Amino acid sequence: MTELLPWQQILWQQMVTNPKPAHAYLLHGKKGIGKQQFAQRLGYYWLCLTSDNKQPCGHCKSCHLLATSGAHPDIFWLKPEDSEFIKVDQVRMLIDFINQTPQISPCKVVLIEPAEALNLNAANALLKSLEEPAGNSRLILVSHQAGQLLPTIKSRCIQQLCPTPKQSDALQWMQQQLTNVEVEQLSQLLVLAGSAPLYAVELYQQDVLKQRQQVVEDIKKLLKHQLVASQIAESWNNIPLLLLFNWFCEWLHCILCYQATKDINTLGMADMQKVLNYLADKASLEKVTQLQEKLLRERQKVLAKANLNRVLLIESVLIGWINLLTTR
Ligand SMILES: [Zn+2]
C-alpha cells in the first residue's frame, strides 16, 4: 500500500473524515511533494470494502487486488500514454468506464495525472463527466501546474492545495530514503528541488549533484579564461537544459538581489557564492538585466520544447556570462 507521507497527515484526516466527499477533486501543488501517492492512496481508500479505520485495510478483496496486480475493475488511470498529452480517445474510454456500475467496490475511482496533460479536446470531452459523473464515480485530478488548466475544468472540482513539507520534515524523510547520502548533500538536493523532497530524491537518482558540480567548475574556468564557451557547451551533453537554465536564472536573480541589498545571504548556495559576489561587484545592472532577459526568453523556448540547437544555445548563453565582465 502506498505510504502516507508525514506532511500529509492533516490533509488525509480532512479528506477521510468528510462525510460527503465531492465527486471531483483537484489536488494541486508543487511537483515532487507526493500528490500522486496521496491521490492513489485516497482512491484505494474509497475502493476498500472495510475502510472503517480511516485507512485502506490492506486485506479485503479490493485492497488485495490493488496490492498484487494493480488490476481492479473499479479504478481507471488516465495519464499520457504514447505522447506527452492525454488524448480524447482515452477520455472516451474513461466515459465508458464511468457509465458502468461498480463491480467490487462501493464506488469507482478515476485518477487523472497530470491534469495539465489533457489536450483541449480531451479536456472538453471530460467536462460533462466532471459535472455529474454517472455510476457512483469519484474523480481525482492531480496537477503540478494548476494555472495551465482550463477554468471550466477547475471550476468543476473541489480544489485542494497539497502541502509542501517544512525543511526539517523533508530532510528527515529523505534520510530514510537515501541512507548512504550525507545530510549536507541532502540539503543541497532539497534546495535544487525547490523544497520538494520526492523530486529531490529523483534528482539524486539522476546524478544531478555531480552535474551541478561540473557546471559550477566549468563556469569558474570560463570566467578565468581557462576554458572557452564552445568547449564547455560540447561537454555538457548530459545536463538537462531546463535544469541548466533554472540554475542560471537563479544565479542572476542572486546577483540582482545582492546588488540591491549588499546582503551576502542573498547569494544562494555555497558553491557559487564567491563567484556571484564577484560578478555582482563587477557587472553593471544593465548587463545583468540584459542577460536575465535573454535567459528567460531562451528558457521559454526550452519549456516549449522548441527545436533547438543545444550546443549553440548553451554557447551563446555562456558568452553572455563572460560579457558580464567586459567593460563595453
Ligand atoms: Zn480494504
Short mmCIF file of C-alpha atoms and ligand atoms in Angstrom, two decimals:
data_model
loop_
_atom_site.label_atom_id
_atom_site.label_comp_id
_atom_site.label_asym_id
_atom_site.label_seq_id
_atom_site.Cartn_x
_atom_site.Cartn_y
_atom_site.Cartn_z
CA MET A 1 0.00 0.00 0.00
CA THR A 2 1.35 3.46 -0.77
CA GLU A 3 2.63 5.16 2.35
CA LEU A 4 1.12 8.30 3.75
CA LEU A 5 3.87 10.91 3.81
CA PRO A 6 4.36 12.56 7.22
CA TRP A 7 3.41 16.05 5.98
CA GLN A 8 0.16 14.74 4.51
CA GLN A 9 -1.39 13.53 7.79
CA ILE A 10 -3.60 16.56 8.35
CA LEU A 11 -4.84 16.66 4.78
CA TRP A 12 -5.57 12.93 4.94
CA GLN A 13 -7.66 13.32 8.09
CA GLN A 14 -9.60 16.15 6.46
CA MET A 15 -10.33 14.12 3.36
CA VAL A 16 -11.35 10.86 5.00
CA THR A 17 -13.47 12.38 7.76
CA ASN A 18 -15.53 14.30 5.23
CA PRO A 19 -18.93 12.58 5.43
CA LYS A 20 -19.89 13.73 1.94
CA PRO A 21 -16.90 13.51 -0.37
CA ALA A 22 -17.20 15.55 -3.55
CA HIS A 23 -17.33 13.72 -6.88
CA ALA A 24 -14.27 15.52 -8.25
CA TYR A 25 -11.14 16.78 -6.52
CA LEU A 26 -8.25 18.69 -7.96
CA LEU A 27 -5.11 18.05 -5.90
CA HIS A 28 -2.57 20.65 -6.84
CA GLY A 29 0.80 21.86 -5.60
CA LYS A 30 4.49 21.66 -6.39
CA LYS A 31 5.93 18.80 -8.40
CA GLY A 32 7.59 16.23 -6.16
CA ILE A 33 5.75 16.62 -2.85
CA GLY A 34 3.80 13.35 -3.11
CA LYS A 35 0.47 14.39 -4.64
CA GLN A 36 0.24 11.35 -6.86
CA GLN A 37 0.87 8.95 -3.97
CA PHE A 38 -1.75 10.77 -1.93
CA ALA A 39 -4.30 10.60 -4.72
CA GLN A 40 -3.65 6.89 -5.23
CA ARG A 41 -3.99 6.16 -1.53
CA LEU A 42 -7.23 8.11 -1.36
CA GLY A 43 -8.54 6.19 -4.35
CA TYR A 44 -7.60 2.88 -2.70
CA TYR A 45 -9.31 4.02 0.48
CA TRP A 46 -12.54 4.79 -1.35
CA LEU A 47 -12.40 1.40 -3.05
CA CYS A 48 -11.66 -0.53 0.17
CA LEU A 49 -14.53 -2.73 1.38
CA THR A 50 -13.83 -2.31 5.10
CA SER A 51 -12.35 1.14 5.43
CA ASP A 52 -13.77 1.92 8.87
CA ASN A 53 -10.32 2.69 10.29
CA LYS A 54 -9.88 5.74 8.04
CA GLN A 55 -7.19 3.80 6.14
CA PRO A 56 -7.33 1.28 3.31
CA CYS A 57 -7.46 -2.01 5.29
CA GLY A 58 -4.89 -3.85 3.20
CA HIS A 59 -6.73 -7.19 3.46
CA CYS A 60 -10.08 -7.04 1.69
CA LYS A 61 -10.60 -8.28 -1.87
CA SER A 62 -10.27 -4.74 -3.21
CA CYS A 63 -7.05 -3.89 -1.34
CA HIS A 64 -5.64 -7.30 -2.22
CA LEU A 65 -6.27 -6.80 -5.94
CA LEU A 66 -4.74 -3.34 -5.88
CA ALA A 67 -1.69 -4.53 -3.97
CA THR A 68 -0.98 -7.59 -6.09
CA SER A 69 -1.72 -6.77 -9.69
CA GLY A 70 -2.99 -3.22 -9.71
CA ALA A 71 -5.77 -4.64 -11.89
CA HIS A 72 -9.05 -3.67 -10.28
CA PRO A 73 -12.24 -3.32 -12.30
CA ASP A 74 -13.34 -0.18 -10.47
CA ILE A 75 -10.28 2.03 -10.93
CA PHE A 76 -9.26 3.89 -14.08
CA TRP A 77 -5.95 5.67 -14.57
CA LEU A 78 -5.95 8.43 -17.12
CA LYS A 79 -2.43 9.52 -17.97
CA PRO A 80 -0.38 10.26 -21.08
CA GLU A 81 0.38 7.06 -22.97
CA ASP A 82 2.29 7.35 -26.21
CA SER A 83 2.74 11.12 -26.17
CA GLU A 84 3.02 13.82 -23.57
CA PHE A 85 -0.71 14.52 -23.82
CA ILE A 86 -3.86 12.75 -22.73
CA LYS A 87 -5.97 12.35 -25.86
CA VAL A 88 -9.68 12.48 -26.49
CA ASP A 89 -9.85 8.74 -27.33
CA GLN A 90 -8.57 7.97 -23.86
CA VAL A 91 -11.28 10.19 -22.37
CA ARG A 92 -13.91 8.33 -24.41
CA MET A 93 -12.75 5.07 -22.82
CA LEU A 94 -12.96 6.76 -19.45
CA ILE A 95 -16.54 7.82 -20.13
CA ASP A 96 -17.45 4.19 -20.96
CA PHE A 97 -15.89 3.18 -17.65
CA ILE A 98 -17.83 5.82 -15.73
CA ASN A 99 -21.10 4.64 -17.24
CA GLN A 100 -20.70 1.12 -15.81
CA THR A 101 -21.73 0.20 -12.28
CA PRO A 102 -19.01 -0.72 -9.76
CA GLN A 103 -18.13 -4.42 -9.78
CA ILE A 104 -16.39 -4.97 -6.45
CA SER A 105 -16.21 -1.72 -4.53
CA PRO A 106 -18.80 0.70 -3.21
CA CYS A 107 -17.78 3.25 -5.87
CA LYS A 108 -15.47 3.72 -8.85
CA VAL A 109 -12.34 5.83 -8.84
CA VAL A 110 -10.72 7.76 -11.66
CA LEU A 111 -7.20 9.14 -11.29
CA ILE A 112 -6.11 11.76 -13.82
CA GLU A 113 -2.45 12.63 -13.70
CA PRO A 114 -1.23 15.14 -14.57
CA ALA A 115 -4.40 17.03 -15.42
CA GLU A 116 -2.43 19.61 -17.42
CA ALA A 117 -1.66 16.84 -19.91
CA LEU A 118 -5.28 16.83 -21.10
CA ASN A 119 -5.28 18.38 -24.54
CA LEU A 120 -8.09 20.78 -25.39
CA ASN A 121 -10.38 18.18 -26.97
CA ALA A 122 -9.77 15.73 -24.15
CA ALA A 123 -10.48 18.39 -21.54
CA ASN A 124 -13.72 19.37 -23.23
CA ALA A 125 -14.81 15.76 -23.53
CA LEU A 126 -14.25 15.35 -19.82
CA LEU A 127 -16.36 18.32 -18.72
CA LYS A 128 -19.70 16.55 -18.56
CA SER A 129 -18.30 13.66 -16.53
CA LEU A 130 -16.74 16.11 -14.14
CA GLU A 131 -20.03 17.85 -13.58
CA GLU A 132 -22.16 14.85 -12.82
CA PRO A 133 -20.26 11.58 -13.02
CA ALA A 134 -22.57 8.63 -13.57
CA GLY A 135 -22.43 5.29 -11.77
CA ASN A 136 -21.12 6.49 -8.40
CA SER A 137 -17.73 7.60 -9.65
CA ARG A 138 -15.22 9.82 -7.92
CA LEU A 139 -12.55 11.63 -9.86
CA ILE A 140 -9.19 12.81 -8.58
CA LEU A 141 -7.22 15.14 -10.80
CA VAL A 142 -3.58 15.76 -9.91
CA SER A 143 -1.86 18.88 -11.19
CA HIS A 144 1.64 20.31 -10.81
CA GLN A 145 0.68 23.36 -12.89
CA ALA A 146 -2.91 24.17 -12.00
CA GLY A 147 -2.51 27.57 -13.67
CA GLN A 148 -2.44 25.79 -17.04
CA LEU A 149 -5.82 24.12 -16.58
CA LEU A 150 -8.97 25.35 -18.28
CA PRO A 151 -11.13 27.38 -15.88
CA THR A 152 -14.04 25.11 -16.84
CA ILE A 153 -12.12 22.10 -15.52
CA LYS A 154 -11.06 23.83 -12.33
CA SER A 155 -14.49 25.17 -11.51
CA ARG A 156 -15.98 21.67 -11.62
CA CYS A 157 -13.61 20.30 -8.97
CA ILE A 158 -13.04 20.92 -5.31
CA GLN A 159 -9.57 22.42 -5.39
CA GLN A 160 -7.23 21.19 -2.72
CA LEU A 161 -3.70 22.53 -2.32
CA CYS A 162 -1.31 19.79 -1.17
CA PRO A 163 1.26 20.81 1.43
CA THR A 164 4.98 21.24 0.78
CA PRO A 165 6.80 19.94 3.88
CA LYS A 166 8.94 22.19 6.01
CA GLN A 167 12.66 21.68 5.55
CA SER A 168 13.27 19.57 8.66
CA ASP A 169 10.43 17.15 7.82
CA ALA A 170 11.58 16.89 4.23
CA LEU A 171 15.18 16.16 5.24
CA GLN A 172 14.12 13.58 7.79
CA TRP A 173 12.10 11.75 5.15
CA MET A 174 14.93 11.96 2.62
CA GLN A 175 17.37 10.48 5.15
CA GLN A 176 15.16 7.41 5.34
CA GLN A 177 15.11 7.07 1.56
CA LEU A 178 18.78 7.76 0.84
CA THR A 179 20.51 6.26 3.86
CA ASN A 180 24.02 6.45 2.37
CA VAL A 181 23.93 10.16 1.47
CA GLU A 182 25.36 12.90 3.71
CA VAL A 183 22.94 15.41 5.23
CA GLU A 184 24.83 18.27 3.56
CA GLN A 185 24.18 16.72 0.16
CA LEU A 186 20.56 16.07 1.03
CA SER A 187 20.05 19.73 1.85
CA GLN A 188 21.67 20.72 -1.44
CA LEU A 189 19.33 18.39 -3.30
CA LEU A 190 16.34 19.80 -1.46
CA VAL A 191 17.32 23.36 -2.42
CA LEU A 192 17.81 22.28 -6.04
CA ALA A 193 14.38 20.66 -5.96
CA GLY A 194 12.67 23.79 -4.61
CA SER A 195 11.83 22.10 -1.26
CA ALA A 196 10.06 19.15 -2.90
CA PRO A 197 11.54 16.01 -1.31
CA LEU A 198 10.33 13.38 -3.79
CA TYR A 199 11.68 15.49 -6.62
CA ALA A 200 14.94 15.83 -4.66
CA VAL A 201 15.29 12.04 -4.47
CA GLU A 202 14.64 11.88 -8.20
CA LEU A 203 17.37 14.45 -8.81
CA TYR A 204 19.75 12.35 -6.74
CA GLN A 205 18.95 9.30 -8.83
CA GLN A 206 19.67 11.31 -11.98
CA ASP A 207 23.09 12.27 -10.61
CA VAL A 208 22.23 15.94 -10.52
CA LEU A 209 24.71 16.81 -7.76
CA LYS A 210 27.57 15.71 -9.99
CA GLN A 211 26.13 17.65 -12.90
CA ARG A 212 25.83 20.73 -10.74
CA GLN A 213 29.44 20.36 -9.64
CA GLN A 214 30.57 20.11 -13.24
CA VAL A 215 28.59 23.19 -14.26
CA VAL A 216 29.92 25.23 -11.34
CA GLU A 217 33.53 24.24 -12.02
CA ASP A 218 33.25 24.92 -15.74
CA ILE A 219 31.69 28.33 -15.17
CA LYS A 220 34.57 29.25 -12.88
CA LYS A 221 37.06 28.16 -15.54
CA LEU A 222 35.14 30.06 -18.19
CA LEU A 223 35.32 33.28 -16.21
CA LYS A 224 39.05 32.75 -15.64
CA HIS A 225 39.51 32.11 -19.39
CA GLN A 226 40.79 28.59 -18.76
CA LEU A 227 38.06 27.12 -20.98
CA VAL A 228 36.17 28.60 -23.90
CA ALA A 229 32.40 28.60 -24.28
CA SER A 230 32.28 26.21 -27.24
CA GLN A 231 34.34 23.57 -25.40
CA ILE A 232 32.05 23.73 -22.40
CA ALA A 233 28.89 23.65 -24.48
CA GLU A 234 30.09 20.47 -26.19
CA SER A 235 30.92 18.78 -22.91
CA TRP A 236 27.56 19.47 -21.25
CA ASN A 237 25.68 16.98 -23.41
CA ASN A 238 24.35 15.05 -20.39
CA ILE A 239 22.97 18.01 -18.47
CA PRO A 240 19.21 18.66 -18.82
CA LEU A 241 18.71 22.06 -20.47
CA LEU A 242 15.88 23.10 -18.22
CA LEU A 243 17.91 22.40 -15.11
CA LEU A 244 20.76 24.43 -16.53
CA PHE A 245 18.50 27.37 -17.32
CA ASN A 246 16.92 27.19 -13.90
CA TRP A 247 20.34 27.42 -12.27
CA PHE A 248 21.43 30.29 -14.49
CA CYS A 249 18.21 32.23 -13.82
CA GLU A 250 18.60 31.60 -10.11
CA TRP A 251 22.20 32.88 -10.18
CA LEU A 252 21.27 36.07 -11.98
CA HIS A 253 18.47 36.58 -9.52
CA CYS A 254 21.02 36.24 -6.68
CA ILE A 255 23.31 38.79 -8.35
CA LEU A 256 20.45 41.29 -8.68
CA CYS A 257 19.39 40.77 -5.06
CA TYR A 258 22.95 41.26 -3.86
CA GLN A 259 23.41 44.38 -5.96
CA ALA A 260 20.28 45.81 -4.42
CA THR A 261 20.89 44.80 -0.81
CA LYS A 262 24.62 44.01 -0.38
CA ASP A 263 23.38 41.17 1.80
CA ILE A 264 25.64 38.11 1.49
CA ASN A 265 22.71 35.83 2.40
CA THR A 266 21.06 36.59 -0.92
CA LEU A 267 23.85 34.80 -2.81
CA GLY A 268 22.27 31.35 -2.75
CA MET A 269 24.05 28.02 -2.44
CA ALA A 270 27.62 27.96 -1.11
CA ASP A 271 29.14 26.51 -4.29
CA MET A 272 28.58 29.71 -6.29
CA GLN A 273 28.57 32.40 -3.60
CA LYS A 274 32.08 33.75 -4.23
CA VAL A 275 31.63 33.83 -7.99
CA LEU A 276 28.25 35.54 -7.78
CA ASN A 277 29.63 38.03 -5.28
CA TYR A 278 32.47 38.85 -7.68
CA LEU A 279 30.12 39.19 -10.66
CA ALA A 280 27.73 41.36 -8.68
CA ASP A 281 30.60 43.74 -7.88
CA LYS A 282 31.96 43.88 -11.43
CA ALA A 283 28.92 43.76 -13.71
CA SER A 284 26.63 46.70 -14.38
CA LEU A 285 22.96 46.39 -13.54
CA GLU A 286 22.21 46.91 -17.22
CA LYS A 287 24.29 43.93 -18.32
CA VAL A 288 22.83 41.68 -15.66
CA THR A 289 19.28 42.56 -16.68
CA GLN A 290 20.10 42.05 -20.35
CA LEU A 291 21.42 38.57 -19.66
CA GLN A 292 18.43 37.82 -17.50
CA GLU A 293 16.05 38.80 -20.29
CA LYS A 294 17.95 36.62 -22.72
CA LEU A 295 17.86 33.66 -20.35
CA LEU A 296 14.15 33.97 -19.66
CA ARG A 297 13.47 34.15 -23.38
CA GLU A 298 15.56 31.06 -24.13
CA ARG A 299 14.12 29.23 -21.15
CA GLN A 300 10.65 29.72 -22.60
CA LYS A 301 11.81 28.04 -25.81
CA VAL A 302 13.24 25.15 -23.81
CA LEU A 303 9.94 24.82 -21.93
CA ALA A 304 8.02 24.91 -25.20
CA LYS A 305 10.29 22.11 -26.41
CA ALA A 306 11.23 24.14 -29.46
CA ASN A 307 13.61 22.53 -31.88
CA LEU A 308 16.84 23.99 -30.55
CA ASN A 309 20.47 23.60 -31.44
CA ARG A 310 21.58 22.67 -27.98
CA VAL A 311 25.30 23.35 -28.29
CA LEU A 312 24.83 26.74 -29.96
CA LEU A 313 22.21 27.74 -27.41
CA ILE A 314 24.44 26.89 -24.45
CA GLU A 315 27.42 28.57 -26.08
CA SER A 316 25.55 31.83 -26.63
CA VAL A 317 24.40 31.89 -23.02
CA LEU A 318 27.92 31.18 -21.79
CA ILE A 319 29.19 34.10 -23.84
CA GLY A 320 26.55 36.16 -22.06
CA TRP A 321 28.18 35.24 -18.75
CA ILE A 322 31.64 36.31 -19.97
CA ASN A 323 30.21 39.56 -21.30
CA LEU A 324 29.11 40.49 -17.81
CA LEU A 325 32.78 41.18 -17.13
CA THR A 326 33.61 43.17 -20.26
CA THR A 327 33.54 46.93 -19.97
CA ARG A 328 31.59 47.66 -23.15
ZN ZN B 1 -9.51 -2.95 2.10
#
